[in-house]
Structure formats: C-alpha cells, structure tokens
C-alpha cells in the first residue's frame, strides 16, 4: 500500500523562537499535525489554513489516547496523507516516547523523518537565568525523570554524582526526590530552583535550597509542567531573570488579521519584547468542509432554483471563497437568490457586489426558490420556518466555524481540533488583548466567531508596538 510519510518533530518548550527551521518548514507543509498538550498553540500558526489538527491529549468527552493508540493513529493517517507531522514538546527523544513511535512506523513500513527539538531540560533553566554548566562551578549535568514509575530511585546514586541535576516531571514528587538525594549525600543546603511553564508568558521561577524547595513550590502553587534544577548553578546570578524582566513579559495579544503572513510579521516585534501572540485570520476562518460547500454549489451548477440565506458577514465571505475554490463560473450564479437576515449582513453582501433579493422573513417566504440553503450559524429557527412555509426544501449550510476535515478516519474525528478550538484553548490559559490589523469593522466577524464580540477591539498600528485609541467596529 502506498504511504505518505511521518515527521517526528520536536517543537521545543513553547517559545516561537525555539522552533528549528526544519520543524517550521515541516509544519508549513503538513497535511495533518498530531500535537501534544505541551505544544504551544502559537507554533501551530505556521500550518496551512486547511491542515487538519489532531490533539493527541484528552479530547472533550473522550478518554486520553494511549501510546499504542497514538501509534496506530500515525500509521492510519500516513496511509491517507502525504505528510503527517507528529509534533511533540521539547525534543522527541528526551522523555518523549519518540523512539517508540518511530519503531511502530518502521514496523508498519511507514517512512519517517526525525527532527530533534530544543529540550526543556536545557532551555527552561536558561530562560530562568540558570546555566547548566558554569566555569569553576559545575562541569557536568544529568537529566532524569522525577517520576517514580520511571526508576529514578534505582539510579539516584549516579544522579547525585552530577554537579547539576535537572529533573523533568518531578513536581508532584519533590519531597520524596529531595529526601532521596539527601540520603545519597546531596546536602539539603544545595541551591535549587523550579521553573514552571518555562519560555511561555506565564513562566514562574522559584529558587530555594534543596531542603526548602518542595515547601516553597507548594506555597507558590507551582504545578506541572516544570523543570527542577539542583546544584550551585541554581544560585548563580550572572544571567538575572532576563526573560521574566523583558518589557512585554506576561502580555498576551490576539491579533485578528486578513492573512497569517501579515499577523506573523506583526507578532515578531511584540515577541521580541517578550509578549506572547496568537492570531486568527480570515484565511483560517474561511476553511470549510468541502462537502458542505459542495452541497450548495452542485445545486447551483445544475441550474436548480436555489437560494442562500446568510446570517453572518463571515458566512458571505466563506461562501464566496467556496465558490472560487469550486472553480464555478460566476455567471452561473445569475439565477441564485440571496437573502440577508438583517441590515448588517445585507450591507456585507452589497459590499461584495451582491444585492440581496430578500431582507425579511416575508420576502424570503415569497421568493421563487425550491431549495433554500440556510447558513446554520446561531439560532434563528424563524428563518427555517419561513422558508418551509413557502414549500421550499431547507438545508443547513455550516459555513461558520466549519473545519476542512479531509479523510481523517471516523475513529480519530473526536480528536480533530478547529482553529477556533486552538484559539479557545489558548484563551482559556488567561486573558488576552484583542487587536485588529486593519479596519476593526472588517475584523469584527472574526471576534464574533471566537465569542469575543463584547471585548474591545482596537486597531494595532503598523508594526504595532503602540496602538491607537479604541475604534470599535459596528
Ligand atoms: N520531550 C520533552 C520532555 C517531555 S516530558 C523535552 O525534551 O522537553 C514532560 C516534562 O517536560 C514536563 O513534565 C516538564 O518537566 C518538562 N517540560 C516540558 N516543557 C516545559 C515547559 N515549557 N516548562 C517547564 N517544563 C517543561
């Protein structure tokens, strides 16, 4: 059987600057991206708008995928797509189970490529100002898991011999780890630090002694993911807290823009000052299921008396884009009726060169149409009722928030995420400022789609280090 290929790619600890060039190129080309909980949503912005995003963590209402299921998924997806990117936090071969996934792919005869990533074991301490080695202070470091199930205890003697000890996955077992190391001759006065969510907007660093670290971490509410560093380097002050004191550290900005290229160019100077940026763009909002677009357009192409009822301006754009993608000659639309549900949507239609044939339920009911395709956004059963009252067939057309989901087997569908989901996940981490690149009125439908319509939407200046006063779209 012919196969696509899988790239096992390290995403680094989260900061966009720590993605390798190869990783970025593969994300840009991927048809499907299977990503983990620790992969920052920001890195997914490099993907094609129509790429399918699959979350290999826990899906809503579903159990979390086991390792064997993820391997089966990769093999399955590779059979249907040219390039599947398996994106993992940090480096795929450092406590990332990348080797197991590679073995499963080999066994199934699926070609793969491996792209190392910047591991959190080194980058996270570095972002907290802690060097792994330091001339005259530490000449060796050891990286281990702090998770008991993974056998730290067996090798704790070897670990205790390193001058710098770096522990991943150790937060919940800190007191036990500290006790074990002390029992193997590591003084409880040894400097230590724990760094939570390193390289991200919410990075926090707690420094203490080995003996006091568990208590301090608990007092400050430090949780997973975090990297623990034990050794004299943890007390070194030469780097200071360089990242956490950047001028825009802790800031979060969500940019609404026409294209991702424009959004990423705008994000760069903000990120250079320590802010975290995400973007939602028209080119992503417009991706829709081909089957849904086809449902309407095939009828149009066959010259059936068809009408479209639009409930949102975004739907108008998504539909025009689908017409274009379908390669439909615009002259075939001559007999199509278009209806807008209110003045705002009617205005959006007119702006795009289409004058609505109907703007009220009464007009819709009287239109000479035998199939109404009704944009399924929001509620509004009244529209369906009016269409039906005229004896027309009514079909929902899901233009908004629809995702382009090419042949992902049904089994994995619950794990598919839309762009809107990815942004919602990011927003659930904490508040963000909302900016429009360009006219806020044109970007407002994007905010609406994200459920952020009541947030102030300001216009960002070109290369937006400052922003003008609030200008709200209608
Ligand atoms: N392959 C990854 C490690 C996976 S194990 C790598 O090379 O980085 C998961 C652990 O990595 C977490 O429990 C935590 O200890 C660490 N980790 C990953 N990303 C992190 C981050 N941004 N901040 C702090 N710790 C992180």
Coordinates of C-alpha atoms and ligand atoms in Angstrom, one line a residue:
X1 CA 0.0 0.0 0.0
X2 CA 1.3 3.5 -0.9
X3 CA 2.2 5.6 2.1
X4 CA 2.7 9.2 3.0
X5 CA 5.4 9.9 5.5
X6 CA 5.5 11.0 9.1
X7 CA 7.9 13.5 10.6
X8 CA 8.5 13.1 14.3
X9 CA 9.3 16.7 15.2
X10 CA 10.5 18.4 18.4
X11 CA 8.6 21.7 19.0
X12 CA 10.8 23.0 21.8
X13 CA 9.4 24.2 25.1
X14 CA 7.0 26.7 23.6
X15 CA 8.7 30.0 22.7
X16 CA 8.3 30.5 19.0
X17 CA 11.9 31.4 18.6
X18 CA 12.9 28.0 19.8
X19 CA 11.4 26.1 16.9
X20 CA 14.0 24.8 14.5
X21 CA 14.0 25.8 10.8
X22 CA 13.3 22.2 9.8
X23 CA 10.4 21.9 12.2
X24 CA 8.9 25.1 10.9
X25 CA 9.2 24.0 7.3
X26 CA 7.5 20.7 8.1
X27 CA 4.7 22.4 10.0
X28 CA 4.2 24.6 7.0
X29 CA 3.9 21.7 4.6
X30 CA 1.9 19.3 6.8
X31 CA -1.5 17.9 5.8
X32 CA -2.1 16.7 9.3
X33 CA -0.5 17.7 12.6
X34 CA -0.8 15.5 15.6
X35 CA 0.2 17.5 18.6
X36 CA 0.6 17.1 22.4
X37 CA -0.6 19.1 25.4
X38 CA 2.8 20.7 25.9
X39 CA 3.0 22.1 22.3
X40 CA 2.3 25.8 22.4
X41 CA -0.7 26.8 20.2
X42 CA 1.5 29.6 18.8
X43 CA 3.6 27.1 16.9
X44 CA 0.6 25.7 15.0
X45 CA 0.1 29.1 13.3
X46 CA 2.7 28.1 10.8
X47 CA 0.4 25.4 9.4
X48 CA -1.6 25.7 6.2
X49 CA -5.1 27.0 6.9
X50 CA -6.5 23.7 5.6
X51 CA -4.2 21.5 7.6
X52 CA -6.0 19.1 9.9
X53 CA -5.1 19.5 13.6
X54 CA -5.3 16.4 15.8
X55 CA -4.9 16.8 19.5
X56 CA -3.3 13.6 21.0
X57 CA -4.1 14.6 24.5
X58 CA -7.6 14.3 26.0
X59 CA -10.5 15.1 23.7
X60 CA -13.7 16.5 25.2
X61 CA -15.8 13.7 26.4
X62 CA -13.2 11.1 25.4
X63 CA -10.6 9.2 27.2
X64 CA -7.0 10.4 26.6
X65 CA -5.3 8.4 23.8
X66 CA -2.9 5.7 25.0
X67 CA 0.6 5.4 23.5
X68 CA -0.4 2.4 21.3
X69 CA -3.4 4.3 20.0
X70 CA -1.3 7.3 19.0
X71 CA 1.0 4.9 17.1
X72 CA -2.0 3.3 15.3
X73 CA -3.3 6.8 14.5
X74 CA 0.0 7.9 12.9
X75 CA 0.1 4.8 10.8
X76 CA -3.6 5.3 9.8
X77 CA -3.1 8.9 8.9
X78 CA 0.1 8.3 6.9
X79 CA -1.9 5.9 4.7
X80 CA -4.2 8.8 3.7
X81 CA -2.0 11.9 3.6
X82 CA 1.3 12.9 2.1
X83 CA 2.8 14.4 5.2
X84 CA 1.8 13.8 8.8
X85 CA 3.7 15.9 11.4
X86 CA 3.9 14.4 14.9
X87 CA 4.7 17.4 17.0
X88 CA 6.0 16.9 20.5
X89 CA 7.1 19.2 23.2
X90 CA 10.9 19.7 23.6
X91 CA 12.9 17.0 21.9
X92 CA 11.1 13.9 20.8
X93 CA 13.7 11.6 22.1
X94 CA 14.0 13.1 25.6
X95 CA 11.2 11.5 27.6
X96 CA 9.1 12.0 24.6
X97 CA 8.4 8.4 23.5
X98 CA 9.6 9.4 20.1
X99 CA 11.6 6.1 19.7
X100 CA 8.5 4.0 20.4
X101 CA 6.6 5.9 17.7
X102 CA 9.5 5.6 15.2
X103 CA 9.6 1.8 15.9
X104 CA 5.9 1.5 15.3
X105 CA 6.2 3.4 12.0
X106 CA 9.1 1.3 10.9
X107 CA 7.2 -1.9 11.6
X108 CA 4.3 -0.7 9.6
X109 CA 6.6 0.3 6.7
X110 CA 5.8 4.0 7.0
X111 CA 8.8 6.2 6.1
X112 CA 9.6 8.8 8.7
X113 CA 12.0 11.6 9.5
X114 CA 13.1 12.7 12.9
X115 CA 13.7 16.4 13.8
X116 CA 15.3 17.0 17.2
X117 CA 14.0 19.9 19.2
X118 CA 15.3 22.2 21.8
X119 CA 14.7 20.3 25.0
X120 CA 13.1 21.9 28.0
X121 CA 15.8 20.3 30.2
X122 CA 18.2 23.0 29.0
X123 CA 16.1 25.8 27.5
X124 CA 13.7 26.2 30.5
X125 CA 16.6 26.7 33.1
X126 CA 18.2 29.1 30.5
X127 CA 15.1 31.2 30.3
X128 CA 15.0 31.3 34.1
X129 CA 18.7 32.5 34.1
X130 CA 20.2 29.2 35.2
X131 CA 23.1 27.8 33.2
X132 CA 23.5 24.0 33.0
X133 CA 27.3 24.3 33.4
X134 CA 29.4 27.1 34.7
X135 CA 33.1 27.5 34.6
X136 CA 34.5 26.8 38.1
X137 CA 31.1 25.8 39.5
X138 CA 29.6 22.9 37.5
X139 CA 31.3 20.7 34.9
X140 CA 28.6 18.1 34.4
X141 CA 24.9 17.8 34.3
X142 CA 22.5 14.9 34.5
X143 CA 18.9 14.9 33.2
X144 CA 16.5 12.5 34.7
X145 CA 12.8 12.0 35.2
X146 CA 11.5 12.7 38.7
X147 CA 8.6 10.3 38.2
X148 CA 8.9 7.3 40.5
X149 CA 7.5 4.9 37.9
X150 CA 10.4 5.6 35.7
X151 CA 13.0 4.3 38.0
X152 CA 14.7 7.4 39.4
X153 CA 15.4 5.6 42.6
X154 CA 17.4 2.9 41.0
X155 CA 20.0 5.4 39.7
X156 CA 19.8 8.1 42.3
X157 CA 23.4 7.3 43.2
X158 CA 24.6 8.1 39.7
X159 CA 22.4 11.2 39.6
X160 CA 23.8 12.5 42.9
X161 CA 27.3 12.5 41.4
X162 CA 26.5 15.1 38.7
X163 CA 27.2 18.7 39.7
X164 CA 24.0 19.9 38.1
X165 CA 20.9 17.8 38.4
X166 CA 17.9 18.5 36.1
X167 CA 14.6 16.8 36.7
X168 CA 11.6 16.6 34.4
X169 CA 8.2 15.5 35.5
X170 CA 9.1 15.9 39.2
X171 CA 6.7 18.5 40.6
X172 CA 4.4 16.2 42.5
X173 CA 7.2 14.1 43.9
X174 CA 9.5 16.9 45.1
X175 CA 9.6 16.0 48.8
X176 CA 10.4 12.3 48.0
X177 CA 13.1 13.4 45.5
X178 CA 14.7 15.8 47.9
X179 CA 14.8 13.1 50.6
X180 CA 16.3 10.5 48.3
X181 CA 19.0 12.9 47.1
X182 CA 19.9 13.9 50.6
X183 CA 20.2 10.2 51.5
X184 CA 22.8 9.9 48.7
X185 CA 24.9 12.7 50.1
X186 CA 23.5 15.8 48.3
X187 CA 23.3 18.4 51.0
X188 CA 19.9 19.8 51.7
X189 CA 21.5 23.3 51.6
X190 CA 22.4 22.8 47.9
X191 CA 20.8 25.7 45.8
X192 CA 17.8 24.5 43.8
X193 CA 15.1 26.0 41.6
X194 CA 11.9 25.1 39.9
X195 CA 10.7 26.7 36.7
X196 CA 7.0 26.4 35.7
X197 CA 5.8 26.9 32.1
X198 CA 9.3 27.9 31.0
X199 CA 9.6 30.1 27.9
X200 CA 5.9 30.9 27.9
X201 CA 4.0 34.1 29.1
X202 CA 3.3 32.5 32.5
X203 CA 6.8 31.4 33.3
X204 CA 7.5 31.4 37.0
X205 CA 10.7 30.6 38.8
X206 CA 11.1 29.7 42.5
X207 CA 14.6 29.5 44.0
X208 CA 15.3 27.9 47.4
X209 CA 17.6 25.2 48.9
X210 CA 17.0 21.6 48.1
X211 CA 15.6 21.1 51.5
X212 CA 13.2 24.0 51.2
X213 CA 12.2 23.8 47.6
X214 CA 9.2 21.5 48.0
X215 CA 7.6 23.8 50.6
X216 CA 8.3 26.9 48.6
X217 CA 6.9 25.4 45.4
X218 CA 3.8 24.3 47.2
X219 CA 3.4 27.7 48.9
X220 CA 3.5 29.4 45.5
X221 CA 1.2 26.9 43.9
X222 CA 3.8 25.7 41.3
X223 CA 2.4 22.8 39.2
X224 CA 3.2 20.8 36.1
X225 CA 4.9 21.3 33.7
X226 CA 8.0 22.4 35.5
X227 CA 11.8 21.7 35.4
X228 CA 13.7 21.3 38.6
X229 CA 17.4 22.3 38.8
X230 CA 19.6 21.2 41.7
X231 CA 23.2 22.4 42.1
X232 CA 25.3 25.5 42.7
X233 CA 24.3 26.9 39.3
X234 CA 20.8 27.4 40.7
X235 CA 22.2 30.2 42.9
X236 CA 24.1 31.9 40.1
X237 CA 23.0 35.4 39.4
X238 CA 25.0 36.3 36.3
X239 CA 22.0 36.0 33.9
X240 CA 19.5 37.5 36.2
X241 CA 15.9 36.9 35.3
X242 CA 16.5 38.1 31.8
X243 CA 13.3 36.7 30.3
X244 CA 10.9 37.5 33.0
X245 CA 12.1 41.1 33.1
X246 CA 11.5 41.7 29.3
X247 CA 9.4 44.8 28.8
X248 CA 6.4 42.9 27.5
X249 CA 6.8 39.7 29.5
X250 CA 3.4 38.4 30.6
X251 CA 1.5 40.3 27.9
X252 CA -0.8 38.3 25.6
X253 CA -2.2 39.6 22.4
X254 CA -4.6 38.1 20.0
X255 CA -4.3 39.6 16.5
X256 CA -7.2 39.5 14.0
X257 CA -5.9 39.8 10.5
X258 CA -6.6 39.0 6.9
X259 CA -3.7 36.6 6.5
X260 CA -1.3 34.7 8.8
X261 CA 1.7 36.2 7.0
X262 CA 0.6 39.7 7.9
X263 CA -0.2 38.5 11.5
X264 CA 3.2 36.8 12.0
X265 CA 5.1 39.9 10.7
X266 CA 3.2 42.0 13.2
X267 CA 3.8 39.5 16.0
X268 CA 7.6 39.4 15.6
X269 CA 8.4 42.8 17.3
X270 CA 6.0 42.1 20.1
X271 CA 7.5 38.7 20.7
X272 CA 11.0 40.2 20.6
X273 CA 10.0 42.1 23.7
X274 CA 8.7 39.1 25.5
X275 CA 5.0 39.2 24.7
X276 CA 3.0 36.1 23.6
X277 CA 1.0 36.5 20.5
X278 CA -1.7 34.4 18.8
X279 CA -3.6 35.3 15.6
X280 CA -6.9 34.4 14.0
X281 CA -7.2 35.2 10.3
X282 CA -9.7 35.3 7.5
X283 CA -7.7 32.6 5.7
X284 CA -8.4 30.2 8.6
X285 CA -11.9 31.3 9.3
X286 CA -12.8 30.6 5.6
X287 CA -11.7 27.0 5.7
X288 CA -14.8 24.9 5.4
X289 CA -15.8 21.3 4.8
X290 CA -15.8 20.7 1.1
X291 CA -18.8 18.6 1.4
X292 CA -20.8 21.5 2.8
X293 CA -19.7 23.9 0.2
X294 CA -20.5 21.3 -2.5
X295 CA -23.9 20.7 -1.1
X296 CA -25.0 24.2 -2.2
X297 CA -22.8 24.6 -5.2
X298 CA -23.7 21.4 -7.0
X299 CA -27.3 22.6 -6.9
X300 CA -26.3 25.9 -8.3
X301 CA -24.2 24.3 -11.1
X302 CA -27.2 22.3 -12.1
X303 CA -29.4 25.4 -12.5
X304 CA -31.9 24.5 -9.8
X305 CA -33.8 27.4 -8.3
X306 CA -31.6 27.8 -5.2
X307 CA -31.4 30.4 -2.6
X308 CA -28.9 31.1 0.2
X309 CA -29.8 32.7 3.4
X310 CA -26.9 34.3 5.2
X311 CA -26.9 35.0 8.9
X312 CA -23.4 36.5 9.2
X313 CA -21.0 38.5 7.1
X314 CA -18.3 35.9 7.7
X315 CA -20.6 33.4 6.1
X316 CA -20.8 35.5 3.0
X317 CA -17.0 35.5 2.7
X318 CA -16.7 31.9 3.4
X319 CA -19.3 31.1 0.7
X320 CA -17.7 33.4 -1.9
X321 CA -14.4 31.6 -1.2
X322 CA -16.0 28.2 -1.7
X323 CA -17.5 29.4 -5.0
X324 CA -14.0 30.4 -6.1
X325 CA -12.4 27.1 -4.9
X326 CA -15.0 25.1 -6.7
X327 CA -14.0 26.9 -9.9
X328 CA -17.5 27.9 -10.6
X329 CA -18.1 30.4 -13.3
X330 CA -19.7 33.5 -11.7
X331 CA -22.3 33.7 -14.5
X332 CA -23.8 30.5 -13.2
X333 CA -24.9 32.4 -10.1
X334 CA -27.2 34.6 -12.2
X335 CA -30.4 32.8 -11.0
X336 CA -29.3 32.2 -7.5
X337 CA -31.3 34.1 -4.9
X338 CA -29.5 35.6 -1.9
X339 CA -31.2 36.7 1.3
X340 CA -29.7 38.5 4.3
X341 CA -31.1 38.1 7.7
X342 CA -30.6 41.7 8.7
X343 CA -29.3 45.0 7.5
X344 CA -25.7 44.3 8.6
X345 CA -25.5 41.1 6.6
X346 CA -27.3 42.9 3.7
X347 CA -24.6 45.5 3.8
X348 CA -21.9 42.8 3.7
X349 CA -23.5 41.3 0.6
X350 CA -23.6 44.6 -1.1
X351 CA -20.0 45.4 -0.3
X352 CA -19.0 42.2 -2.1
X353 CA -21.1 43.1 -5.1
X354 CA -24.2 41.1 -4.4
X355 CA -27.5 42.8 -3.7
X356 CA -29.8 40.8 -1.5
X357 CA -33.0 39.6 -3.1
X358 CA -34.7 39.3 0.3
X359 CA -34.1 41.0 3.6
X360 CA -37.1 40.0 5.7
X361 CA -38.8 36.7 6.6
X362 CA -41.8 37.7 4.5
X363 CA -39.6 38.3 1.4
X364 CA -37.8 35.1 2.0
X365 CA -41.1 33.2 2.1
X366 CA -42.3 34.7 -1.2
X367 CA -39.1 34.1 -3.1
X368 CA -39.4 31.7 -6.1
X369 CA -36.9 29.1 -4.7
X370 CA -37.3 25.4 -4.3
X371 CA -34.1 24.8 -2.2
X372 CA -33.0 27.2 0.5
X373 CA -29.6 26.7 1.9
X374 CA -29.6 28.3 5.3
X375 CA -26.4 29.3 7.0
X376 CA -26.5 27.3 10.2
X377 CA -24.9 29.9 12.5
X378 CA -26.5 30.8 15.7
X379 CA -30.2 30.1 16.4
X380 CA -33.0 31.6 14.3
X381 CA -35.5 28.8 13.7
X382 CA -37.8 31.5 12.4
X383 CA -35.8 31.6 9.1
X384 CA -36.2 27.9 8.6
X385 CA -39.9 28.2 9.4
X386 CA -40.3 31.0 6.8
X387 CA -38.5 29.0 4.2
X388 CA -40.5 25.9 4.9
X389 CA -43.8 27.8 4.9
X390 CA -43.1 28.7 1.2
X391 CA -42.9 25.0 0.4
X392 CA -39.2 25.0 -0.2
X393 CA -36.8 22.4 0.9
X394 CA -34.4 23.7 3.5
X395 CA -30.9 22.5 4.2
X396 CA -28.4 23.9 6.8
X397 CA -25.2 25.2 5.4
X398 CA -22.5 25.2 8.0
X399 CA -20.2 27.9 6.9
X400 CA -19.1 29.3 10.2
X401 CA -16.6 27.6 12.4
X402 CA -16.5 24.7 9.9
X403 CA -13.3 22.9 9.5
X404 CA -11.8 21.4 6.5
X405 CA -11.5 17.8 7.5
X406 CA -10.1 15.7 4.8
X407 CA -10.3 12.0 5.2
X408 CA -9.4 11.6 8.9
X409 CA -10.9 8.2 9.8
X410 CA -14.0 8.4 11.9
X411 CA -12.2 6.8 14.8
X412 CA -9.9 9.8 15.2
X413 CA -12.5 12.5 14.4
X414 CA -13.2 13.3 18.1
X415 CA -9.5 14.4 18.4
X416 CA -9.7 16.8 15.4
X417 CA -9.5 20.5 16.5
X418 CA -10.6 23.5 14.6
X419 CA -8.6 26.7 14.5
X420 CA -11.3 28.2 16.7
X421 CA -10.7 25.4 19.3
X422 CA -6.9 26.1 19.3
X423 CA -7.5 29.7 20.0
X424 CA -10.1 28.9 22.6
X425 CA -7.6 26.6 24.3
X426 CA -5.1 29.5 24.4
X427 CA -7.6 32.0 25.7
X428 CA -8.5 29.6 28.5
X429 CA -5.0 30.0 29.8
X430 CA -5.6 33.6 30.7
X431 CA -6.9 36.9 29.4
X432 CA -5.6 38.5 26.2
X433 CA -5.9 41.8 24.5
X434 CA -7.7 41.8 21.2
X435 CA -6.3 43.8 18.2
X436 CA -7.4 44.3 14.6
X437 CA -4.7 44.6 11.9
X438 CA -6.6 46.9 9.5
X439 CA -10.2 48.1 9.8
X440 CA -11.7 46.8 13.1
X441 CA -15.1 46.7 11.3
X442 CA -13.8 44.2 8.9
X443 CA -12.2 42.0 11.6
X444 CA -15.2 42.1 13.9
X445 CA -16.8 39.0 12.5
X446 CA -13.6 37.0 13.5
X447 CA -14.1 38.2 17.1
X448 CA -17.7 37.2 16.9
X449 CA -16.8 33.8 15.7
X450 CA -14.4 33.4 18.7
X451 CA -17.2 34.5 21.1
X452 CA -15.3 37.7 21.9
X453 CA -17.7 40.2 20.4
X454 CA -18.1 42.1 23.6
X455 CA -14.4 42.6 24.0
X456 CA -12.9 46.0 23.0
X457 CA -11.4 45.6 19.5
X458 CA -8.6 48.1 18.9
X459 CA -6.7 48.8 15.8
X460 CA -3.0 48.0 16.0
X461 CA -0.6 50.4 14.5
X462 CA 1.7 49.3 11.7
X463 CA 4.3 47.2 13.4
X464 CA 2.2 47.6 16.5
X465 CA 4.4 48.5 19.4
X466 CA 1.8 51.1 20.3
X467 CA -1.8 51.2 19.5
X468 CA -4.3 53.9 18.9
X469 CA -7.4 54.5 20.9
X470 CA -10.3 52.1 20.7
X471 CA -12.0 52.1 17.4
X472 CA -14.9 49.7 17.5
X473 CA -16.5 48.2 14.5
X474 CA -20.2 48.4 14.1
Ligands
LIG1 N1 10.4 15.9 25.3 C1 10.3 16.9 26.3 C2 10.0 16.4 27.7 C3 8.7 15.6 27.8 S1 8.4 15.1 29.5 C4 11.5 17.8 26.2 O1 12.5 17.5 25.6 O2 11.4 18.9 26.8 C5 7.4 16.4 30.0 C6 8.1 17.3 31.0 O3 9.0 18.2 30.4 C7 7.3 18.1 31.9 O4 6.7 17.4 33.0 C8 8.2 19.1 32.4 O5 9.1 18.6 33.4 C9 9.1 19.3 31.2 N2 8.6 20.5 30.4 C10 8.3 20.5 29.0 N3 8.0 21.7 28.6 C11 8.2 22.5 29.7 C12 8.0 23.9 29.9 N4 7.6 24.7 28.9 N5 8.2 24.4 31.1 C13 8.6 23.6 32.1 N6 8.8 22.3 32.0 C14 8.6 21.7 30.8

